[in-house]
Amino acid sequence: MSILEVNHIEKHFGSVQVLNDISFTLEKGQALSIIGASGSGKTTLLRCLNFLEKPDHGTIKVNDRVIFDADDPTTQIEREIRKKRLHFGLVFQNFNLFPQYTALQNVTLARELLAKEKVGESQESIQKLGIELLDRMGLADRANHYPHQLSGGQQQRVAIARALALQPDILCFDEPTSALDPELTGEVLRVIRSLAEQKTTMIIVTHEMAFARDVADQVIFMDGGLIVEQGDPKQVIDHPKEDRTKKFLARYSSEN
Amino acid sequence: MFWSVTMSLLEGLWTSIELFLLTLLFSLPLGLVVAFGSMSRWAPIRSLLKRCPKLTFLQRIASRCPRLADFRPVSSLTNVIVWIIRGTPLMLQLIIIFYGPGMWFDNNIWAFGNGRMVACVVAFVFNYACYFSVIYRGGIEGVPQGQREAGEVLGMTKSQIFFKITLLQVIKRIVPPMSNEIITLVKDTSLARIIAITELVKAGEAYMKSDGITWPLFYTMVYYLLFVGILTILFNRLEKKLDYFM
Ligand SMILES: Nc1ncnc2c1ncn2[C@@H]1O[C@H](COP(=O)(O)OP(=O)(O)OP(=O)(O)O)[C@@H](O)[C@H]1O
Ligand SMILES: [Mg+2]
């Protein structure tokens, strides 16, 4: 049984079709990497999974349960969407940390709010979890810093801890290192790599081909809203079958 | 002489302060309403079409003339009102509100005990609500969309996002322009004399007319400077308090 099953997702913005018949599955504990040129729809796909956009067509299943079906309004009730989106976590390209909270508060805020709604965990155990997560990110000594006091790489690691704090089934990354200076990408990639080693289920949109090849269990190449090629990362990145994939990768390696 | 001038200027000052406080009391919340009005995305034709997609004549309008279908009446009307009020002198608005009803409808609705003051507060409240609305709007729209999305993705409700994430960021953004506007209001209270309210300037000027002395007029400056000085200190403190984040 797959943890995630995406079937025939389509998304239009006005008359422009941004996602076209996107289907794939993801197994628990695996990392899926999505690559593709700018404007190919990668971000939009992640936003659909996180209910930030509503697909016009298709279904999304988590653990064999349909959590979204474009043709079934009962799967789109606002109140339930809030709970359903907790299956997913999202790490944004530009972090989007909350500036008025410390690193630790950023990590614990959402969990505290959830605990307040129904009798849940104690404040102390949430704090403990937050510190533990920051420690895993190598940021134990930065817990009381505000985002503007942190480097980009540190901010992104706080954002990862924040997403992990809700223990999502599937953690999504949207180009987690694109907004960073080159010398800061390493620390973030290292963290993601260690998450992969701990069998965190992940979807990683990235332009770091070498990283995708090493870390992912599966790669999807998207172009013009379509999945052009999909499979084992070494296969897709080193020996692409499709012309469009070859072209994209050739341009990519010449640029770098 | 100095003593009696001081006392009468204090009375004028009190009138100015009253006008100042009453204006803030009503225009601060009203400004928020106006801001939400101007940001309203309600487009009746679009939303009706969404609910009943079968109305073919509406569909024809929407495809022929998308601008009409996307027309947002609340937002447009609010923006026109804000434009008029911000684009014309407060003095003129004050005159119209106070003398207008009596002249055009033969009904001086302000002809009661505190009528002048009430008319004045009404004019000031509308005027300042419009100025504040623009500041509020800038503050609200200035918070990056990503902040709300980050909250949504973390399973927060709309109100949690507003109170726990957006609000403080909006406040931080609006404090500097708000403090400017509020300091302007201190000085604008002197316009009340146009409809014969004895505020601070009129109180000082009275001595020029009756006794031929001008120093009370300059004396009023001290009051204004103290008033504005205190406000400046308060606002600076508030800004400092919000300095801990960016
Ligand atoms: N809210 C929107 N309204 C209209 N068009 C949009 C919107 N969001 C995205 N698009 C369009 O959809 C297409 C896909 O965008 P998307 O951001 O998903 O691409 P991407 O693969 O993430 O690109 P990049 O590598 O640059 O991040 C683009 O052509 C973009 O202009
Ligand atoms: Mg993108």
XYZ file of C-alpha atoms and ligand atoms in Angstrom:
534
model
C 0.000 0.000 0.000
C 1.374 3.387 -0.978
C 1.346 6.207 1.504
C 0.442 8.669 -1.269
C -1.425 8.119 -4.467
C -2.027 11.020 -6.821
C -4.353 10.387 -9.728
C -4.955 12.496 -12.830
C -4.454 15.881 -11.198
C -5.188 18.834 -13.443
C -4.935 22.505 -12.674
C -5.721 25.565 -14.768
C -5.049 29.211 -14.056
C -7.618 30.931 -16.217
C -7.145 29.361 -19.615
C -3.584 28.202 -18.952
C -3.207 24.554 -18.036
C -0.441 24.316 -15.468
C -0.832 20.651 -14.448
C -1.875 18.017 -16.915
C -2.863 14.528 -15.851
C -0.351 14.180 -13.033
C -0.318 10.706 -11.481
C 2.250 9.067 -9.256
C 2.586 7.043 -6.086
C 4.954 7.294 -3.174
C 5.880 4.558 -0.734
C 6.332 5.118 2.970
C 9.886 6.005 3.865
C 10.841 6.940 0.330
C 12.033 10.204 -1.122
C 10.660 11.443 -4.419
C 12.486 14.158 -6.271
C 10.770 16.393 -8.809
C 12.895 18.172 -11.387
C 11.958 20.326 -14.346
C 12.397 23.698 -15.952
C 11.039 26.909 -14.520
C 7.288 27.173 -15.022
C 6.785 23.446 -15.491
C 4.325 23.300 -12.580
C 6.413 21.852 -9.766
C 5.415 24.431 -7.182
C 1.792 24.235 -8.226
C 1.831 20.472 -7.710
C 3.159 20.831 -4.148
C 0.614 23.566 -3.468
C -2.158 21.252 -4.620
C -0.989 18.546 -2.236
C -0.977 21.074 0.609
C -4.431 22.411 -0.254
C -3.086 25.847 -1.110
C -4.502 25.354 -4.603
C -7.525 23.334 -5.553
C -7.025 20.963 -8.478
C -9.722 21.120 -11.169
C -9.592 17.411 -11.641
C -8.205 14.293 -10.007
C -7.900 12.594 -6.658
C -5.365 12.470 -3.842
C -5.198 9.436 -1.555
C -3.203 9.161 1.641
C -2.872 5.728 3.217
C -5.542 4.482 0.819
C -8.060 7.065 1.996
C -9.330 9.606 -0.510
C -8.570 12.982 1.026
C -9.355 14.976 -2.084
C -11.571 14.287 -5.056
C -12.269 17.193 -7.398
C -15.667 15.675 -8.277
C -16.744 15.074 -4.696
C -17.540 18.253 -2.717
C -17.757 16.277 0.536
C -13.980 15.860 0.360
C -13.526 19.629 0.212
C -15.164 20.836 3.398
C -13.146 23.713 4.871
C -13.061 22.362 8.409
C -11.803 18.968 7.348
C -9.266 20.373 4.934
C -7.528 21.890 7.933
C -7.044 18.460 9.445
C -6.231 16.798 6.145
C -3.458 19.153 5.300
C -1.653 17.913 8.419
C -0.836 14.784 6.426
C 1.561 17.054 4.558
C 4.257 19.436 5.603
C 5.651 22.119 3.331
C 9.016 23.812 3.396
C 8.947 26.950 1.276
C 11.595 28.242 -1.031
C 11.855 31.487 0.949
C 11.323 29.936 4.404
C 8.372 32.092 5.488
C 9.351 31.958 9.127
C 7.231 34.086 11.448
C 9.464 37.096 12.169
C 7.973 37.966 15.555
C 8.708 34.559 17.051
C 11.996 32.981 18.079
C 13.277 29.891 16.306
C 11.837 27.707 19.050
C 8.476 29.507 19.041
C 8.306 29.109 15.274
C 8.708 25.376 15.724
C 6.237 24.958 18.578
C 3.500 27.516 17.757
C 1.287 25.360 15.547
C 1.507 22.368 17.826
C 0.647 24.479 20.844
C -2.401 25.875 19.068
C -3.530 22.372 18.169
C -3.006 21.170 21.729
C -5.108 24.073 22.986
C -8.045 23.139 20.754
C -8.432 19.684 22.176
C -6.921 18.515 25.383
C -3.579 17.437 24.162
C 0.007 17.489 25.088
C 1.424 19.562 27.851
C 3.293 22.751 27.149
C 6.466 21.140 28.494
C 6.434 18.177 26.181
C 5.909 20.444 23.166
C 8.828 22.610 24.278
C 10.943 19.504 24.673
C 10.027 18.306 21.205
C 10.854 21.727 19.759
C 14.287 21.806 21.337
C 14.924 18.257 20.236
C 14.027 19.120 16.641
C 16.235 22.208 16.626
C 18.998 20.065 18.028
C 18.568 17.616 15.177
C 18.917 20.549 12.797
C 22.134 21.561 14.556
C 20.504 24.695 15.923
C 20.205 23.989 19.637
C 22.164 27.145 20.432
C 19.926 29.291 18.222
C 16.603 28.414 19.863
C 16.042 31.912 21.221
C 17.167 33.819 18.144
C 14.686 35.647 15.979
C 14.642 34.827 12.260
C 16.367 38.061 11.241
C 19.254 37.109 13.485
C 19.798 33.858 11.571
C 21.503 33.143 8.260
C 19.431 31.896 5.337
C 20.628 28.360 5.849
C 19.751 28.483 9.520
C 16.342 29.945 8.759
C 15.612 27.155 6.327
C 16.614 24.568 8.905
C 14.262 26.180 11.423
C 11.550 25.981 8.765
C 12.259 22.273 8.345
C 12.018 21.757 12.105
C 8.759 23.712 12.105
C 7.305 21.411 9.455
C 8.540 18.311 11.274
C 6.972 19.432 14.548
C 3.531 18.399 13.307
C 4.873 14.997 12.276
C 3.444 15.007 8.769
C 3.158 11.754 6.838
C 4.787 13.392 3.837
C 7.172 16.318 3.971
C 7.338 18.490 0.845
C 10.238 20.762 -0.048
C 9.912 23.449 -2.708
C 13.423 24.245 -3.898
C 14.670 24.468 -0.318
C 18.083 25.822 -1.309
C 17.264 28.119 -4.242
C 17.054 31.243 -2.108
C 20.371 30.540 -0.422
C 23.900 31.677 -1.132
C 25.839 28.757 -2.624
C 27.978 28.347 0.470
C 24.860 27.823 2.598
C 23.154 25.143 0.525
C 25.336 22.375 1.933
C 24.053 22.630 5.496
C 20.431 22.398 4.352
C 21.058 19.535 1.954
C 22.875 17.675 4.715
C 19.818 17.956 6.938
C 17.516 16.689 4.202
C 19.892 13.854 3.465
C 19.850 12.784 7.102
C 16.041 12.891 7.051
C 16.152 10.549 4.068
C 18.456 8.225 5.961
C 15.925 8.168 8.787
C 13.290 7.109 6.271
C 11.242 10.298 6.282
C 8.730 10.233 3.444
C 9.542 13.246 1.306
C 8.821 15.016 -1.955
C 11.676 17.294 -2.919
C 11.434 19.804 -5.748
C 14.995 20.732 -6.530
C 17.455 21.945 -9.109
C 20.322 20.146 -7.359
C 20.649 17.212 -9.762
C 23.525 15.512 -7.967
C 21.617 15.702 -4.719
C 18.436 14.325 -6.285
C 20.334 11.432 -7.759
C 21.993 10.541 -4.453
C 19.107 10.978 -2.095
C 15.911 10.213 -3.970
C 14.420 6.779 -4.473
C 12.409 8.029 -7.397
C 12.645 10.996 -9.760
C 9.951 12.722 -11.761
C 10.849 15.050 -14.603
C 8.124 17.538 -15.422
C 7.760 19.737 -18.454
C 4.845 21.949 -19.421
C 2.661 20.549 -16.644
C 3.205 16.960 -17.717
C 5.220 14.146 -16.207
C 7.612 13.374 -19.040
C 9.771 10.777 -17.394
C 9.689 8.988 -14.100
C 11.762 6.294 -12.437
C 14.981 5.398 -10.722
C 17.062 8.550 -10.229
C 20.260 7.154 -11.698
C 18.295 5.956 -14.694
C 16.474 9.275 -15.277
C 19.349 11.641 -14.549
C 22.267 9.690 -16.008
C 20.506 7.861 -18.824
C 17.322 9.716 -19.695
C 15.108 8.101 -22.277
C 13.028 11.038 -23.386
C 14.379 13.774 -25.624
C 12.927 16.509 -23.475
C 14.653 15.140 -20.388
C 17.951 14.912 -22.232
C 17.626 18.487 -23.413
C 16.785 19.777 -19.949
C 19.661 17.912 -18.311
C 22.114 18.944 -21.027
C 21.226 22.585 -20.551
C 21.480 22.077 -16.855
C 24.943 20.570 -16.813
C 26.229 23.202 -19.217
C 24.931 25.937 -16.932
C 26.625 24.478 -13.885
C -2.625 88.841 32.858
C -0.302 85.850 32.258
C -2.390 83.805 34.658
C -5.679 84.591 33.012
C -4.229 83.959 29.530
C -2.889 80.619 30.712
C -6.270 79.624 32.078
C -8.161 80.592 28.942
C -5.634 78.871 26.707
C -5.976 75.757 28.865
C -9.682 75.846 28.171
C -8.992 76.095 24.451
C -6.493 73.273 24.762
C -9.085 71.123 26.464
C -11.471 71.641 23.537
C -8.686 70.658 21.140
C -7.900 67.570 23.181
C -11.562 66.601 23.268
C -11.778 66.870 19.509
C -8.523 64.953 19.167
C -9.601 62.074 21.414
C -13.121 61.779 20.036
C -11.787 61.757 16.488
C -9.358 58.958 17.315
C -11.947 57.004 19.262
C -14.263 56.749 16.257
C -11.967 57.031 13.265
C -9.538 54.303 14.303
C -12.185 51.538 14.144
C -14.105 53.164 11.273
C -10.872 53.315 9.297
C -10.551 49.557 9.633
C -14.070 49.093 8.255
C -13.252 51.386 5.345
C -10.011 49.486 4.738
C -11.856 46.180 4.539
C -14.402 47.825 2.239
C -11.726 48.998 -0.119
C -10.137 45.545 -0.127
C -13.443 43.747 -0.667
C -13.193 41.303 -3.540
C -16.928 40.793 -3.811
C -17.948 40.752 -7.471
C -21.694 40.057 -7.648
C -21.827 38.836 -11.241
C -18.886 36.478 -10.793
C -20.149 35.051 -7.543
C -23.684 34.611 -8.831
C -22.282 32.852 -11.861
C -20.298 30.546 -9.637
C -23.435 29.576 -7.759
C -25.733 29.176 -10.734
C -23.538 28.471 -13.747
C -26.640 27.906 -15.851
C -27.623 31.569 -16.164
C -26.683 31.943 -19.811
C -27.172 35.686 -20.032
C -24.681 36.129 -17.205
C -22.266 33.858 -18.963
C -22.560 35.996 -22.038
C -21.768 39.103 -20.005
C -18.801 37.386 -18.411
C -17.284 36.282 -21.679
C -18.042 39.484 -23.625
C -17.072 41.897 -20.954
C -14.949 40.350 -18.223
C -14.328 43.771 -16.691
C -18.014 44.183 -15.944
C -18.227 40.674 -14.532
C -15.298 41.370 -12.249
C -16.739 44.696 -11.122
C -16.390 45.037 -7.363
C -19.027 47.521 -6.220
C -18.078 47.700 -2.541
C -14.420 48.212 -3.246
C -15.050 50.725 -6.056
C -17.510 52.797 -4.071
C -15.239 52.861 -1.032
C -12.275 53.881 -3.139
C -14.204 56.754 -4.713
C -15.297 58.026 -1.303
C -11.772 57.775 0.064
C -10.464 59.575 -2.999
C -12.928 62.448 -2.582
C -12.331 62.858 1.125
C -8.566 62.642 0.889
C -8.540 64.814 -2.204
C -10.385 67.811 -0.756
C -9.545 70.066 2.184
C -10.813 69.075 5.592
C -11.780 72.718 6.071
C -14.173 72.474 3.140
C -15.690 69.249 4.458
C -16.155 70.865 7.832
C -18.001 73.815 6.315
C -20.231 71.578 4.213
C -21.120 69.266 7.074
C -21.877 72.101 9.462
C -23.682 74.583 7.191
C -24.958 72.180 4.521
C -28.040 70.772 6.239
C -29.282 74.229 7.234
C -28.746 75.726 3.792
C -30.048 72.966 1.547
C -32.683 71.283 3.666
C -33.690 74.216 5.839
C -32.939 72.013 8.744
C -29.989 72.830 10.904
C -29.486 69.440 12.465
C -26.627 70.826 14.569
C -28.819 73.324 16.420
C -28.501 71.836 19.860
C -26.250 72.401 22.854
C -23.028 70.790 21.652
C -24.052 70.793 18.000
C -20.959 72.556 16.701
C -18.624 70.164 18.405
C -20.590 67.143 17.234
C -20.569 68.379 13.626
C -16.862 68.959 13.925
C -16.214 65.476 15.294
C -18.289 63.975 12.471
C -16.251 65.798 9.815
C -12.962 64.879 11.463
C -13.943 61.240 11.951
C -14.829 60.722 8.285
C -11.739 62.502 7.113
C -9.347 60.670 9.376
C -11.026 57.299 8.894
C -10.189 57.607 5.205
C -6.565 58.454 5.892
C -6.261 55.642 8.411
C -7.917 53.195 6.015
C -5.160 53.712 3.490
C -2.538 53.110 6.172
C -4.318 49.989 7.451
C -4.638 48.684 3.955
C -0.980 49.208 3.239
C -0.127 47.429 6.484
C -2.372 44.470 5.799
C -1.330 44.068 2.188
C 2.292 44.508 3.143
C 2.376 41.241 5.075
C 3.655 38.707 2.551
C 1.120 36.134 1.399
C 3.662 33.476 2.388
C 3.069 34.260 6.066
C -0.592 33.300 5.819
C 0.206 30.284 3.690
C 2.793 29.104 6.195
C 0.107 29.314 8.873
C -2.442 27.483 6.735
C -0.039 24.683 5.933
C 0.550 24.294 9.667
C -3.175 23.686 10.139
C -4.030 27.022 11.738
C -7.498 28.497 11.473
C -8.159 31.827 9.790
C -8.501 33.565 13.130
C -5.373 31.957 14.556
C -3.490 33.170 11.513
C -4.856 36.676 11.968
C -4.263 37.007 15.694
C -1.079 34.972 16.073
C 0.740 35.805 12.862
C -0.567 38.735 10.842
C -1.766 41.224 13.448
C 1.533 42.093 15.098
C 3.246 42.394 11.720
C 0.508 44.774 10.572
C 0.859 46.848 13.740
C 4.598 47.097 13.279
C 4.090 48.305 9.742
C 1.481 50.921 10.540
C 2.936 52.528 13.663
C 5.238 54.994 11.841
C 2.666 56.290 9.318
C -0.026 56.300 12.001
C 2.079 58.410 14.314
C 2.609 60.923 11.508
C -1.089 61.121 10.831
C -2.004 61.431 14.493
C 0.466 64.260 14.968
C -1.094 65.999 11.978
C -4.456 65.566 13.686
C -3.193 67.521 16.705
C -2.596 70.513 14.483
C -5.706 69.985 12.369
C -7.871 70.466 15.452
C -7.263 74.198 14.923
C -9.557 74.015 11.884
C -12.488 73.768 14.294
C -12.411 77.541 14.681
C -13.882 77.776 11.158
C -17.241 76.898 12.653
C -16.641 79.090 15.695
C -15.389 76.513 18.137
C -12.983 78.078 20.609
C -10.066 75.732 20.354
C -6.521 76.628 21.241
C -5.646 79.014 18.375
C -8.918 80.896 18.603
C -8.440 81.246 22.341
C -5.042 82.823 21.771
C -6.163 84.988 18.904
C -8.948 86.427 21.029
C -6.354 88.460 22.960
C -5.043 89.943 19.763
C -8.481 91.245 18.914
C -9.535 92.422 22.354
C -6.294 93.618 23.966
C -4.056 94.069 20.938
C -1.420 91.681 22.334
C 0.191 88.950 20.260
C 2.226 87.007 22.790
C -0.706 84.708 23.731
C -0.732 83.542 20.134
C 2.898 82.502 20.427
C 2.142 81.058 23.835
C -0.226 78.585 22.153
C 2.788 77.156 20.361
C 4.100 75.912 23.684
C 0.929 73.923 24.201
C 1.073 72.387 20.732
C 4.739 71.554 21.108
C 4.142 69.889 24.459
C 1.180 67.949 23.115
C 3.085 66.761 20.060
C 6.208 66.153 22.127
C 4.397 63.788 24.465
C 2.864 61.902 21.538
C 6.239 61.613 19.835
C 7.762 60.102 22.956
C 4.898 57.603 23.238
C 5.155 56.559 19.606
C 8.908 56.232 19.787
C 8.511 53.939 22.755
C 5.995 51.814 20.886
C 8.294 51.608 17.868
C 11.184 50.570 20.118
C 8.998 47.885 21.666
C 8.388 46.412 18.222
C 12.029 46.656 17.252
C 12.836 43.124 18.317
C 11.761 41.644 15.014
C 11.982 42.640 11.391
N -1.568 32.014 -9.020
C -1.264 31.877 -10.321
N -1.988 32.506 -11.265
C -1.704 32.370 -12.572
N -0.700 31.631 -13.047
C 0.075 30.978 -12.179
C -0.160 31.068 -10.761
N 0.767 30.316 -10.128
C 1.544 29.796 -11.091
N 1.131 30.180 -12.322
C 1.732 29.766 -13.600
O 1.775 28.374 -13.627
C 2.957 27.909 -14.256
C 3.666 26.934 -13.356
O 4.142 27.622 -12.219
P 4.945 26.911 -11.062
O 5.271 27.947 -10.074
O 4.187 25.723 -10.593
O 6.264 26.441 -11.814
P 7.586 25.840 -11.200
O 7.832 24.569 -11.926
O 7.507 25.778 -9.735
O 8.678 26.901 -11.653
P 9.996 27.399 -10.888
O 11.061 26.402 -11.159
O 10.296 28.715 -11.539
O 9.662 27.536 -9.443
C 3.762 29.144 -14.602
O 3.588 29.401 -15.975
C 3.167 30.228 -13.762
O 3.248 31.446 -14.434
Mg 8.527 26.772 -8.172
